[in-house]
Amino acid sequence: MKLKVGAHDIIVKFSPLEDDNGSFDWNTNTITISSKLPQDQAFSTLIHEWLHVCNSTLDSDTLGHALLDSIAEQLAQILWDNGVVDKEWLKALTSKE
């Protein structure tokens, strides 16, 4: 799956990561999410990695990793609880093709 972040096409893929929930590779514009995660955790991890992309485009490390974790969890919960996220889109996104 591809998603847009600013002017960048970002590939999102799922893989059985061993030591991490997710990662972003700027060289390949790829977000990798652990296929071992349940849907809600995969979604908050995706938001976390999106924030890494945004932070990188600002050429800044002002958003520390702990802050990114907190913001991602809060955004995921707000979007989920208020029906902003289409459940079918989220299901398709996290289907781990």
Coordinates of C-alpha atoms in Angstrom, one line a residue:
M1 CA 0.0 0.0 0.0
K2 CA 1.2 3.6 -0.7
L3 CA 0.2 6.6 1.3
K4 CA 1.1 10.3 0.7
V5 CA 2.9 12.3 3.3
G6 CA 3.5 15.8 1.9
A7 CA 5.0 15.4 -1.5
H8 CA 6.3 11.9 -0.7
D9 CA 4.8 8.5 -1.7
I10 CA 5.4 6.3 1.3
I11 CA 5.2 2.5 1.0
V12 CA 3.6 0.7 3.9
K13 CA 4.3 -2.9 4.4
F14 CA 3.9 -5.5 7.1
S15 CA 6.7 -7.9 8.2
P16 CA 7.4 -10.0 11.3
L17 CA 9.8 -7.6 13.0
E18 CA 11.6 -9.0 15.9
D19 CA 12.7 -6.1 18.0
D20 CA 10.4 -3.2 17.0
N21 CA 6.8 -2.4 16.3
G22 CA 7.7 -0.4 13.3
S23 CA 10.3 1.5 11.4
F24 CA 10.8 4.1 8.6
D25 CA 13.5 3.9 6.0
W26 CA 14.0 7.3 4.4
N27 CA 16.2 5.8 1.6
T28 CA 13.3 3.7 0.3
N29 CA 10.4 5.8 1.6
T30 CA 9.1 2.6 3.4
I31 CA 7.3 2.3 6.6
T32 CA 7.4 -1.3 8.0
I33 CA 4.9 -2.3 10.6
S34 CA 5.2 -5.6 12.6
S35 CA 2.8 -8.1 11.3
K36 CA 2.6 -9.5 14.9
L37 CA 0.6 -6.5 16.2
P38 CA -3.1 -6.4 16.7
Q39 CA -5.0 -3.9 14.5
D40 CA -5.3 -1.1 17.0
Q41 CA -1.6 -1.3 17.9
A42 CA -0.6 -1.5 14.2
F43 CA -2.7 1.7 13.6
S44 CA -1.0 3.7 16.4
T45 CA 2.4 2.4 15.1
L46 CA 1.6 3.7 11.6
I47 CA 0.8 7.1 13.1
H48 CA 4.0 7.0 15.0
E49 CA 6.0 6.3 11.9
W50 CA 4.1 9.0 10.0
L51 CA 5.2 11.4 12.7
H52 CA 8.8 10.3 12.1
V53 CA 8.3 11.1 8.4
C54 CA 6.9 14.5 9.3
N55 CA 9.7 15.2 11.8
S56 CA 12.3 14.2 9.2
T57 CA 10.8 16.6 6.6
L58 CA 11.2 19.4 9.2
D59 CA 14.9 18.5 9.3
S60 CA 14.5 18.4 13.1
D61 CA 14.7 16.0 15.9
T62 CA 12.8 18.2 18.3
L63 CA 10.1 15.6 18.7
G64 CA 11.8 13.0 20.8
H65 CA 10.9 9.3 20.5
A66 CA 8.9 9.3 23.8
L67 CA 6.9 12.3 22.6
L68 CA 6.2 10.7 19.2
D69 CA 4.9 7.6 21.1
S70 CA 2.6 9.7 23.2
I71 CA 1.2 11.8 20.3
A72 CA 0.7 8.7 18.1
E73 CA -1.3 6.9 20.8
Q74 CA -3.4 9.9 21.5
L75 CA -4.1 10.6 17.8
A76 CA -5.0 7.0 17.2
Q77 CA -7.4 6.9 20.1
I78 CA -9.0 10.2 19.1
L79 CA -9.4 9.1 15.5
W80 CA -10.7 5.6 16.5
D81 CA -13.1 6.8 19.2
N82 CA -14.7 9.5 17.1
G83 CA -15.2 7.5 13.9
V84 CA -12.8 9.6 11.9
V85 CA -11.0 6.4 10.7
D86 CA -13.1 4.3 8.3
K87 CA -13.1 0.9 9.8
E88 CA -13.0 -0.8 6.4
W89 CA -9.9 1.3 5.4
L90 CA -8.2 0.4 8.6
K91 CA -9.1 -3.3 8.2
A92 CA -7.7 -3.2 4.6
L93 CA -4.6 -1.3 5.7
T94 CA -3.8 -3.8 8.5
S95 CA -4.7 -6.9 6.6
K96 CA -1.0 -7.8 6.4
E97 CA -1.2 -8.8 2.7

